[in-house]
Amino acid sequence: MLKIQLCFFVIIFVLSPFIGQMTDLIFAERELVQSLKEYIEAEELKLEAVKSWADKLDLLTRASTSDPEGFLAHPVNAYKLMKRLNTEWSELESLVLQDPSDGFISNMSVHRQYFPDEEDEKGAAKALLRLQDTYKLDSESFSKGKLPGVRYNAELTVDDCFDMGKLAYNENDYYHSVLWMQQALRQMDSGEDAKTLKADILDYLSYSVYQMGDLPRAIELTRRLVAIDPSHQRAGTNLRYFERLLSKELRDLGRSQQEPADERPIQLDTYERPKDYLPEREVYEALCRGEGVKMTPKRLSRLFCRYQDGNRNPRLLLKPMKEEDEWDSPHIVRFLEALSDEEIEKIKELAKPNLARATVRDPNTGVLTVAHYRVSKSAWLEGEDDPVIARVNQRIEDVTGLSVNTAELLQVANYGVGGQYEPHYDFSRKDEPDAFKSLGTGNRVATFLNYMSDVEAGGATVFPDFGAAIWPRKGTAVFWYNLFKSGEGDYRTRHAACPVLVGSKWVSNKWIHERGQEFRRPCGLTEVD
């Protein structure tokens, strides 16, 4: 019996430390089970988020791919596409990367090289600001997608508006920062959910309002910020600084009391937009809106239409070109049925693989370079590229009576969201003697501009000097001389391509040079001939 008891005690002694370790493992296993449940819950939440994203994008891409150009014609859609691909898809990628998902990640890696980057997203946002200024669109209308001629509904969220305002703020553009931070605040106050904090909106808005010189409103906004976040160090410092500035201003004016802050929402006309480098900015933008066009009844009476046979050119005898006067002096004409739909599609097909950021010629060096005042993509096509290009070149020569042998290649340009070319001359001025020196064909004597698409809103060709606005009409072309017969530049032909508000604008340009025109357009006897 004793032996049995001893054996029993030995067994207990030997197993007890092992049992102690096992109890630790049991608690560890319980923690593992809890961790596993949390992991499953996190995975389910992740999958719900991914599924929700996929469902939303499935509906969106069904609409966008059914009519890509029509969808992207709405500038908000174009901006949000840039934002999704640059920012939101990256956030989704990070979410999926929390767990191995080789198929999705490899697919993302393949497509990422084609995604827009931060600069592209910034450019799309600036395009919206450009449209807002040119067409005097208030932020609320823009945010709700209330634009003329739109076919798709597109809205900006609080977070979108905040990002727009922040981009402007970071560029020291406090005017636009105020407009978009105010809109973000308005939508948040109306109950819209957002990731952005109200304190952040008020922080940016109050300082931007201060930069616009509105101290009473800056103080009121900063007080709202302090009420929301009393520990906000910068807000407290700014509030004391703003109050001291206002007290000093009141003392200088001999007043003791502060006027109450303006409680009306900030609108486009609340603050004056700062002047910039373009002296005719207001005239140019007004023409883009169809305002200030100087078409008088007297001038209209001098405009006619006719059949143009190119001085009995054999190719135009049986089917002369329909020609309409657009303006009397300088003389601008529009040719109807200048391009067929089939020719337009072929030209676009040839150009699309080669489209790149459009350039301008540096007046000092003659070298082509990109510029902020020209926002479009372009490609150059030769007559040898396709019989259609050769046929179009020949048609331009026939109808204008000018030689295209020394003309530049046919330039095809596409103006997308906010695409524009600010006021410029097509010819080189006296202070730019080397602009076309490398071509060896003299100055640009004339411009032939084909419109290859209709544009739902915006996109006019305007001449600020004499107040003309010419609107795109698919298949038509406009033509004017840049030089007088004496070879002197006609400075009245300074013109611009207005930003495209809704739609996609396709054009093709043919710039005809002086050389080869000696007997087709002889020199005049005076400077203005």
Coordinates of C-alpha atoms in Angstrom, one line a residue:
M1 CA 0.0 0.0 0.0
L2 CA 2.8 2.3 0.9
K3 CA 4.5 1.5 -2.4
I4 CA 1.3 2.4 -4.3
Q5 CA 0.9 5.7 -2.4
L6 CA 4.6 6.5 -3.0
C7 CA 4.1 5.9 -6.7
F8 CA 1.0 8.0 -6.7
F9 CA 2.9 10.9 -5.1
V10 CA 5.7 10.6 -7.5
I11 CA 3.3 10.8 -10.4
I12 CA 1.7 13.9 -9.0
F13 CA 5.1 15.5 -8.4
V14 CA 6.3 14.7 -11.9
L15 CA 3.1 15.9 -13.6
S16 CA 2.4 19.0 -11.6
P17 CA 4.9 21.4 -13.3
F18 CA 3.7 20.1 -16.7
I19 CA 0.1 20.7 -15.8
G20 CA 1.0 24.3 -14.7
Q21 CA 2.5 25.0 -18.1
M22 CA -0.6 23.5 -19.7
T23 CA -2.8 25.9 -17.8
D24 CA -0.7 28.8 -19.2
L25 CA -1.2 27.3 -22.7
I26 CA -5.0 27.2 -22.1
F27 CA -5.1 30.8 -21.3
A28 CA -2.8 31.5 -24.3
E29 CA -5.1 29.5 -26.5
R30 CA -8.1 31.5 -25.2
E31 CA -6.2 34.7 -26.2
L32 CA -5.5 33.2 -29.6
V33 CA -9.1 32.4 -30.1
Q34 CA -10.1 35.9 -29.2
S35 CA -7.4 37.2 -31.5
L36 CA -8.7 34.9 -34.2
K37 CA -12.2 36.2 -33.7
E38 CA -10.9 39.8 -34.0
Y39 CA -9.0 38.8 -37.1
I40 CA -12.1 37.3 -38.6
E41 CA -14.1 40.4 -37.7
A42 CA -11.5 42.6 -39.2
E43 CA -11.4 40.5 -42.3
E44 CA -15.2 40.7 -42.6
L45 CA -15.1 44.4 -42.2
K46 CA -12.4 44.7 -44.7
L47 CA -14.3 42.5 -47.2
E48 CA -17.4 44.5 -46.6
A49 CA -15.5 47.7 -47.3
V50 CA -13.9 46.2 -50.4
K51 CA -17.3 44.8 -51.6
S52 CA -18.9 48.2 -51.1
W53 CA -16.2 49.8 -53.0
A54 CA -16.4 47.3 -55.8
D55 CA -20.2 47.6 -56.0
K56 CA -20.0 51.4 -56.2
L57 CA -17.2 51.3 -58.8
D58 CA -19.1 48.7 -60.8
L59 CA -22.0 51.0 -61.2
L60 CA -19.8 53.9 -62.0
T61 CA -17.7 52.1 -64.6
R62 CA -20.8 50.8 -66.3
A63 CA -21.8 54.4 -66.9
S64 CA -18.4 55.7 -67.7
T65 CA -17.4 53.0 -70.2
S66 CA -20.7 53.1 -72.0
D67 CA -19.8 56.7 -73.1
P68 CA -16.3 57.6 -72.0
E69 CA -16.1 61.0 -73.7
G70 CA -19.6 62.0 -72.5
F71 CA -18.8 60.9 -69.0
L72 CA -15.5 62.8 -68.9
A73 CA -17.1 65.8 -70.5
H74 CA -18.3 66.7 -67.0
P75 CA -15.3 68.3 -65.3
V76 CA -16.2 67.0 -61.9
N77 CA -16.2 63.4 -63.2
A78 CA -12.7 64.0 -64.7
Y79 CA -11.4 65.5 -61.4
K80 CA -12.9 62.6 -59.4
L81 CA -11.4 60.0 -61.8
M82 CA -7.9 61.6 -61.2
K83 CA -8.5 61.6 -57.4
R84 CA -9.8 58.0 -57.3
L85 CA -6.9 56.6 -59.2
N86 CA -4.2 58.7 -57.5
T87 CA -5.6 58.5 -53.9
E88 CA -8.5 56.2 -53.2
W89 CA -7.2 53.1 -55.2
S90 CA -4.0 53.4 -53.2
E91 CA -6.0 53.4 -49.9
L92 CA -7.7 50.2 -51.1
E93 CA -4.4 48.7 -52.1
S94 CA -3.1 49.4 -48.6
L95 CA -6.2 47.8 -47.1
V96 CA -5.8 44.6 -49.2
L97 CA -2.1 44.5 -48.5
Q98 CA -2.9 43.8 -44.8
D99 CA -3.3 40.2 -45.9
P100 CA -1.6 38.4 -48.8
S101 CA -3.7 38.9 -52.0
D102 CA -1.2 38.2 -54.7
G103 CA -3.7 38.3 -57.6
F104 CA -5.0 41.8 -56.8
I105 CA -1.6 43.2 -55.9
S106 CA 0.0 41.9 -59.1
N107 CA -2.9 43.3 -61.1
M108 CA -2.5 46.7 -59.3
S109 CA 1.3 46.6 -60.1
V110 CA 0.6 46.1 -63.8
H111 CA -1.9 49.0 -64.0
R112 CA -0.2 51.4 -61.5
Q113 CA 2.3 52.5 -64.1
Y114 CA -0.6 54.0 -66.0
F115 CA -2.3 55.7 -63.1
P116 CA -2.2 59.5 -62.7
D117 CA 0.1 60.8 -60.0
E118 CA -0.2 63.5 -57.5
E119 CA 0.6 66.2 -60.1
D120 CA -2.2 64.9 -62.3
E121 CA -4.7 65.1 -59.5
K122 CA -3.5 68.6 -58.7
G123 CA -3.8 69.6 -62.3
A124 CA -7.4 68.4 -62.4
A125 CA -8.2 70.4 -59.3
K126 CA -6.7 73.5 -60.8
A127 CA -8.8 73.0 -63.9
L128 CA -11.9 73.1 -61.7
L129 CA -10.7 76.4 -60.2
R130 CA -10.0 77.7 -63.7
L131 CA -13.5 76.8 -64.8
Q132 CA -15.0 78.4 -61.7
D133 CA -13.3 81.7 -62.4
T134 CA -13.9 81.8 -66.2
Y135 CA -17.5 80.9 -66.1
K136 CA -18.3 82.5 -62.7
L137 CA -19.6 79.3 -61.1
D138 CA -20.2 79.4 -57.4
S139 CA -18.8 76.5 -55.4
E140 CA -22.2 75.2 -54.4
S141 CA -23.4 74.8 -58.0
F142 CA -20.1 73.2 -58.9
S143 CA -20.2 70.9 -55.9
K144 CA -23.8 69.7 -56.8
G145 CA -22.8 69.2 -60.4
K146 CA -25.2 71.9 -61.7
L147 CA -23.4 72.7 -65.0
P148 CA -25.0 73.5 -68.4
G149 CA -25.3 70.6 -70.8
V150 CA -24.3 67.8 -68.4
R151 CA -25.5 64.3 -69.0
Y152 CA -24.2 62.6 -65.8
N153 CA -24.8 63.5 -62.2
A154 CA -21.6 64.2 -60.3
E155 CA -21.2 65.7 -56.9
L156 CA -18.3 66.8 -54.6
T157 CA -18.3 65.6 -51.0
V158 CA -17.1 67.5 -48.0
D159 CA -13.8 65.8 -48.3
D160 CA -13.5 66.7 -52.0
C161 CA -14.3 70.3 -51.2
F162 CA -11.8 70.3 -48.4
D163 CA -9.1 68.9 -50.7
M164 CA -9.8 71.6 -53.3
G165 CA -9.5 74.3 -50.6
K166 CA -6.3 72.7 -49.2
L167 CA -4.7 72.6 -52.6
A168 CA -5.4 76.3 -53.2
Y169 CA -4.2 77.1 -49.7
N170 CA -0.9 75.3 -50.3
E171 CA -0.4 77.4 -53.5
N172 CA -1.0 80.6 -51.5
D173 CA -4.3 81.0 -53.4
Y174 CA -6.4 82.1 -50.4
Y175 CA -9.2 83.4 -52.6
H176 CA -10.1 79.9 -53.9
S177 CA -9.2 78.4 -50.5
V178 CA -11.9 80.5 -48.9
L179 CA -14.5 79.5 -51.5
W180 CA -13.9 75.8 -51.2
M181 CA -13.4 75.6 -47.4
Q182 CA -16.6 77.6 -47.0
Q183 CA -18.4 75.0 -49.2
A184 CA -16.9 72.2 -47.2
L185 CA -18.2 73.8 -44.0
R186 CA -21.6 74.5 -45.5
Q187 CA -22.1 70.8 -46.6
M188 CA -20.8 69.6 -43.2
D189 CA -23.2 71.9 -41.3
S190 CA -26.1 70.5 -43.4
G191 CA -25.4 67.1 -41.9
E192 CA -23.2 65.4 -44.6
D193 CA -20.8 62.8 -43.2
A194 CA -17.0 63.3 -43.8
K195 CA -13.6 62.0 -42.7
T196 CA -12.5 65.7 -42.5
L197 CA -12.7 67.3 -39.1
K198 CA -14.7 70.5 -38.7
A199 CA -11.8 72.0 -36.7
D200 CA -9.5 71.5 -39.7
I201 CA -11.9 73.2 -42.1
L202 CA -12.3 76.2 -39.7
D203 CA -8.5 76.3 -39.3
Y204 CA -7.8 76.7 -43.0
L205 CA -10.9 78.9 -43.6
S206 CA -10.2 81.4 -40.8
Y207 CA -6.6 82.0 -41.9
S208 CA -7.5 82.2 -45.6
V209 CA -10.2 84.8 -44.7
Y210 CA -7.6 86.7 -42.7
Q211 CA -5.4 86.7 -45.8
M212 CA -8.2 88.2 -47.8
G213 CA -8.3 91.1 -45.4
D214 CA -11.6 90.3 -43.6
L215 CA -10.5 90.5 -39.9
P216 CA -14.0 90.5 -38.3
R217 CA -15.0 87.3 -40.1
A218 CA -11.6 85.7 -39.4
I219 CA -12.1 86.4 -35.7
E220 CA -15.6 84.9 -35.7
L221 CA -14.4 81.8 -37.5
T222 CA -11.4 81.4 -35.2
R223 CA -13.7 81.7 -32.1
R224 CA -15.8 78.9 -33.6
L225 CA -12.6 76.8 -33.9
V226 CA -11.6 77.5 -30.3
A227 CA -15.1 76.6 -29.1
I228 CA -14.8 73.2 -30.8
D229 CA -11.2 72.6 -29.8
P230 CA -10.1 74.8 -26.8
S231 CA -6.6 73.1 -26.8
H232 CA -5.9 74.1 -30.4
Q233 CA -2.7 76.1 -29.9
R234 CA -2.5 77.8 -33.2
A235 CA -6.2 78.9 -33.1
G236 CA -5.6 80.5 -29.7
T237 CA -2.5 82.3 -30.9
N238 CA -4.2 83.4 -34.1
L239 CA -7.3 84.7 -32.3
R240 CA -5.2 86.9 -30.0
Y241 CA -3.2 88.2 -33.0
F242 CA -6.3 88.9 -35.1
E243 CA -8.0 90.7 -32.1
R244 CA -4.9 92.9 -31.6
L245 CA -4.8 93.8 -35.3
L246 CA -8.5 94.7 -35.3
S247 CA -8.1 96.8 -32.2
K248 CA -5.3 98.7 -33.8
E249 CA -7.3 99.3 -37.0
L250 CA -10.2 100.6 -34.9
R251 CA -7.9 103.0 -33.0
D252 CA -6.4 104.2 -36.2
L253 CA -9.9 104.9 -37.5
G254 CA -10.9 106.6 -34.3
R255 CA -13.6 104.0 -33.5
S256 CA -14.0 102.1 -30.2
Q257 CA -16.4 99.3 -31.2
Q258 CA -16.0 96.4 -33.6
E259 CA -18.5 96.0 -36.3
P260 CA -20.2 92.5 -36.2
A261 CA -18.8 90.0 -38.6
D262 CA -20.7 89.5 -41.9
E263 CA -22.9 86.4 -41.4
R264 CA -23.8 86.0 -45.0
P265 CA -22.2 83.0 -46.7
I266 CA -19.1 83.7 -48.7
Q267 CA -19.9 84.0 -52.4
L268 CA -17.9 84.6 -55.6
D269 CA -18.3 88.4 -55.2
T270 CA -17.6 88.5 -51.5
Y271 CA -13.9 89.1 -52.1
E272 CA -12.1 90.4 -55.1
R273 CA -10.1 87.9 -57.1
P274 CA -6.4 89.0 -57.1
K275 CA -5.0 90.3 -60.4
D276 CA -2.6 88.1 -62.3
Y277 CA -0.1 88.3 -65.2
L278 CA -2.8 88.5 -67.9
P279 CA -3.9 92.1 -68.5
E280 CA -7.0 91.2 -70.5
R281 CA -8.1 88.5 -68.1
E282 CA -11.6 90.0 -67.5
V283 CA -12.3 90.7 -71.1
Y284 CA -11.1 87.3 -72.2
E285 CA -13.2 85.5 -69.6
A286 CA -16.2 87.6 -70.4
L287 CA -16.0 86.6 -74.0
C288 CA -15.7 82.9 -73.0
R289 CA -19.0 83.3 -71.3
G290 CA -20.5 85.0 -74.4
E291 CA -20.5 88.4 -72.7
G292 CA -19.1 91.6 -74.3
V293 CA -19.2 90.3 -77.9
K294 CA -19.0 93.4 -80.1
M295 CA -21.2 92.1 -82.9
T296 CA -23.3 95.2 -83.9
P297 CA -26.1 95.3 -86.4
K298 CA -23.9 97.4 -88.7
R299 CA -21.1 94.9 -88.5
L300 CA -23.6 92.0 -89.0
S301 CA -24.8 93.7 -92.2
R302 CA -21.3 93.4 -93.7
L303 CA -21.2 89.6 -93.2
F304 CA -22.1 87.3 -96.0
C305 CA -22.0 83.7 -97.1
R306 CA -20.9 82.3 -100.4
Y307 CA -19.7 79.2 -102.3
Q308 CA -15.9 79.1 -102.4
D309 CA -14.4 77.5 -105.5
G310 CA -10.8 78.6 -104.9
N311 CA -10.7 80.7 -108.1
R312 CA -12.2 77.9 -110.1
N313 CA -9.9 75.2 -108.7
P314 CA -10.8 72.0 -110.5
R315 CA -11.2 70.1 -107.2
L316 CA -13.8 72.6 -106.0
L317 CA -15.8 73.3 -109.3
L318 CA -18.3 70.5 -108.8
K319 CA -18.5 70.8 -105.0
P320 CA -17.5 74.3 -103.9
M321 CA -16.9 74.9 -100.2
K322 CA -19.6 76.7 -98.2
E323 CA -18.0 79.8 -96.7
E324 CA -19.5 82.2 -94.0
D325 CA -18.1 85.4 -92.7
E326 CA -17.5 85.3 -89.0
W327 CA -16.0 88.8 -88.6
D328 CA -15.4 91.7 -91.0
S329 CA -12.1 93.3 -89.8
P330 CA -9.9 91.4 -89.4
H331 CA -11.6 89.1 -91.9
I332 CA -12.4 85.7 -90.3
V333 CA -14.3 83.1 -92.3
R334 CA -15.8 79.8 -91.4
F335 CA -15.9 76.9 -93.9
L336 CA -18.7 74.5 -93.5
E337 CA -18.4 70.7 -94.2
A338 CA -14.6 71.1 -94.1
L339 CA -14.2 67.6 -92.6
S340 CA -16.4 64.6 -92.8
D341 CA -17.3 62.5 -89.7
E342 CA -15.2 59.7 -91.2
E343 CA -12.2 61.9 -91.7
I344 CA -12.5 63.3 -88.2
E345 CA -12.5 59.8 -86.7
K346 CA -9.5 58.7 -88.8
I347 CA -7.5 61.8 -87.7
K348 CA -8.4 61.2 -84.0
E349 CA -7.4 57.5 -84.4
L350 CA -4.0 58.5 -85.9
A351 CA -3.4 61.1 -83.3
K352 CA -4.4 59.3 -80.1
P353 CA -1.3 57.0 -79.7
N354 CA 1.0 60.1 -80.0
L355 CA -0.9 62.6 -77.9
A356 CA 1.4 64.4 -75.4
R357 CA 1.3 67.6 -73.4
A358 CA 1.0 70.5 -75.9
T359 CA 3.9 72.8 -76.2
V360 CA 4.5 76.4 -77.2
R361 CA 7.5 77.8 -79.0
D362 CA 9.9 79.8 -76.8
P363 CA 10.1 83.2 -78.4
N364 CA 13.8 83.6 -77.6
T365 CA 15.1 80.2 -78.6
G366 CA 12.5 78.8 -80.9
V367 CA 12.5 75.6 -78.8
L368 CA 9.2 73.9 -78.1
T369 CA 8.4 73.8 -74.4
V370 CA 5.4 73.2 -72.1
A371 CA 3.6 76.2 -70.5
H372 CA 1.0 76.7 -67.7
Y373 CA -1.1 78.9 -70.0
R374 CA -1.6 76.1 -72.5
V375 CA -3.4 73.0 -71.2
S376 CA -4.1 70.4 -73.8
K377 CA -2.6 67.4 -75.5
S378 CA -1.5 67.4 -79.1
A379 CA 0.1 65.3 -81.8
W380 CA 1.6 66.1 -85.2
L381 CA 0.6 64.3 -88.3
E382 CA 2.3 64.2 -91.7
G383 CA 0.7 63.8 -95.1
E384 CA 2.6 60.5 -95.5
D385 CA 1.0 59.1 -92.4
D386 CA -2.3 58.4 -94.1
P387 CA -4.2 59.4 -97.3
V388 CA -6.7 61.2 -95.2
I389 CA -4.1 63.7 -93.9
A390 CA -2.8 64.3 -97.4
R391 CA -6.3 64.9 -98.6
V392 CA -7.0 67.4 -95.8
N393 CA -3.8 69.2 -96.5
Q394 CA -4.7 69.5 -100.2
R395 CA -8.2 70.7 -99.3
I396 CA -6.7 73.5 -97.1
E397 CA -4.5 74.6 -100.0
D398 CA -7.4 74.5 -102.5
V399 CA -9.8 76.5 -100.4
T400 CA -7.3 79.2 -99.1
G401 CA -5.3 79.5 -102.3
L402 CA -2.1 79.3 -100.3
S403 CA 0.7 76.7 -100.6
V404 CA 0.9 74.2 -97.7
N405 CA 4.3 72.9 -98.9
T406 CA 6.0 75.1 -96.3
A407 CA 3.3 74.8 -93.7
E408 CA 3.8 73.1 -90.4
L409 CA 2.5 69.6 -89.9
L410 CA -1.2 69.1 -89.0
Q411 CA -1.4 69.6 -85.3
V412 CA -4.2 67.6 -83.6
A413 CA -5.1 68.9 -80.2
N414 CA -7.5 67.6 -77.5
Y415 CA -8.8 70.0 -74.7
G416 CA -10.2 68.0 -71.9
V417 CA -11.4 69.2 -68.4
G418 CA -10.5 72.9 -68.2
G419 CA -8.3 72.6 -71.3
Q420 CA -7.4 76.1 -72.6
Y421 CA -4.8 78.2 -74.4
E422 CA -4.7 81.7 -72.9
P423 CA -4.5 84.8 -75.2
H424 CA -1.5 84.5 -77.6
Y425 CA -0.3 85.4 -81.1
D426 CA 0.2 82.7 -83.7
F427 CA 2.9 84.8 -85.4
S428 CA 6.3 85.9 -84.1
R429 CA 6.7 89.5 -83.2
K430 CA 9.6 91.8 -83.9
D431 CA 11.2 91.1 -80.5
E432 CA 11.1 87.3 -81.3
P433 CA 13.1 87.1 -84.5
D434 CA 14.2 83.5 -83.9
A435 CA 10.8 82.0 -83.1
F436 CA 10.6 80.1 -86.5
K437 CA 14.2 80.5 -87.6
S438 CA 14.8 76.8 -87.4
L439 CA 12.0 76.1 -89.8
G440 CA 13.4 78.4 -92.5
T441 CA 10.0 79.2 -93.9
G442 CA 9.3 82.7 -92.5
N443 CA 6.5 83.8 -90.2
R444 CA 3.1 82.3 -89.8
V445 CA 1.1 84.1 -92.4
A446 CA -2.3 82.4 -91.7
T447 CA -4.1 80.0 -89.4
F448 CA -6.5 77.3 -90.5
L449 CA -8.4 75.8 -87.5
N450 CA -10.6 72.7 -87.9
Y451 CA -13.2 71.9 -85.3
M452 CA -13.5 68.2 -84.9
S453 CA -16.1 68.0 -82.1
D454 CA -19.0 70.0 -80.7
V455 CA -18.6 71.2 -77.2
E456 CA -21.5 71.2 -74.8
A457 CA -20.3 74.3 -72.9
G458 CA -17.3 76.5 -73.1
G459 CA -14.4 76.0 -75.5
A460 CA -14.9 79.1 -77.7
T461 CA -12.1 80.7 -79.7
V462 CA -12.1 84.4 -78.7
F463 CA -10.3 87.5 -79.8
P464 CA -10.1 90.0 -76.9
D465 CA -8.8 92.9 -79.0
F466 CA -12.0 93.3 -81.0
G467 CA -14.5 91.3 -79.0
A468 CA -15.2 88.3 -81.1
A469 CA -16.2 84.8 -79.9
I470 CA -16.3 81.9 -82.3
W471 CA -18.0 78.7 -81.1
P472 CA -16.9 75.2 -82.1
R473 CA -19.1 73.4 -84.6
K474 CA -18.0 69.9 -85.6
G475 CA -16.8 69.6 -89.2
T476 CA -16.4 73.3 -89.7
A477 CA -13.1 75.3 -89.9
V478 CA -12.2 78.9 -89.4
F479 CA -9.4 80.8 -91.2
W480 CA -7.7 84.1 -90.8
Y481 CA -4.5 85.9 -91.8
N482 CA -2.0 86.7 -89.0
L483 CA 0.1 89.1 -91.1
F484 CA -0.8 92.0 -93.3
K485 CA 0.3 91.7 -97.0
S486 CA 3.3 93.9 -96.0
G487 CA 4.5 91.1 -93.7
E488 CA 3.7 93.1 -90.6
G489 CA 1.9 91.3 -87.8
D490 CA -1.8 92.0 -87.3
Y491 CA -1.8 92.4 -83.5
R492 CA -5.6 92.3 -83.5
T493 CA -5.4 88.5 -84.0
R494 CA -4.3 87.8 -80.5
H495 CA -6.7 85.1 -79.6
A496 CA -7.4 82.3 -77.0
A497 CA -9.0 78.9 -76.7
C498 CA -11.4 79.2 -73.8
P499 CA -11.5 76.5 -71.1
V500 CA -13.8 73.6 -71.9
L501 CA -16.5 73.6 -69.3
V502 CA -18.5 70.5 -70.4
G503 CA -17.4 68.2 -73.2
S504 CA -14.2 67.3 -75.0
K505 CA -12.8 69.6 -77.6
W506 CA -10.9 68.2 -80.6
V507 CA -9.3 70.6 -83.1
S508 CA -6.6 70.4 -85.8
N509 CA -4.5 73.3 -86.8
K510 CA -2.6 74.1 -89.9
W511 CA -0.2 77.1 -89.6
I512 CA 0.7 78.3 -93.1
H513 CA 4.1 80.1 -93.5
E514 CA 5.3 83.0 -95.7
R515 CA 7.6 81.1 -98.0
G516 CA 5.8 79.8 -101.1
Q517 CA 3.1 82.5 -100.9
E518 CA 5.1 85.1 -102.9
F519 CA 2.8 84.8 -106.0
R520 CA -0.3 83.5 -104.2
R521 CA -0.5 86.5 -101.8
P522 CA 1.8 89.3 -103.2
C523 CA 3.1 91.9 -100.8
G524 CA 1.1 95.1 -100.2
L525 CA 2.5 98.6 -100.7
T526 CA 1.7 99.9 -97.2
E527 CA 2.2 98.5 -93.7
V528 CA -1.5 97.7 -93.2
D529 CA -2.2 96.2 -96.6

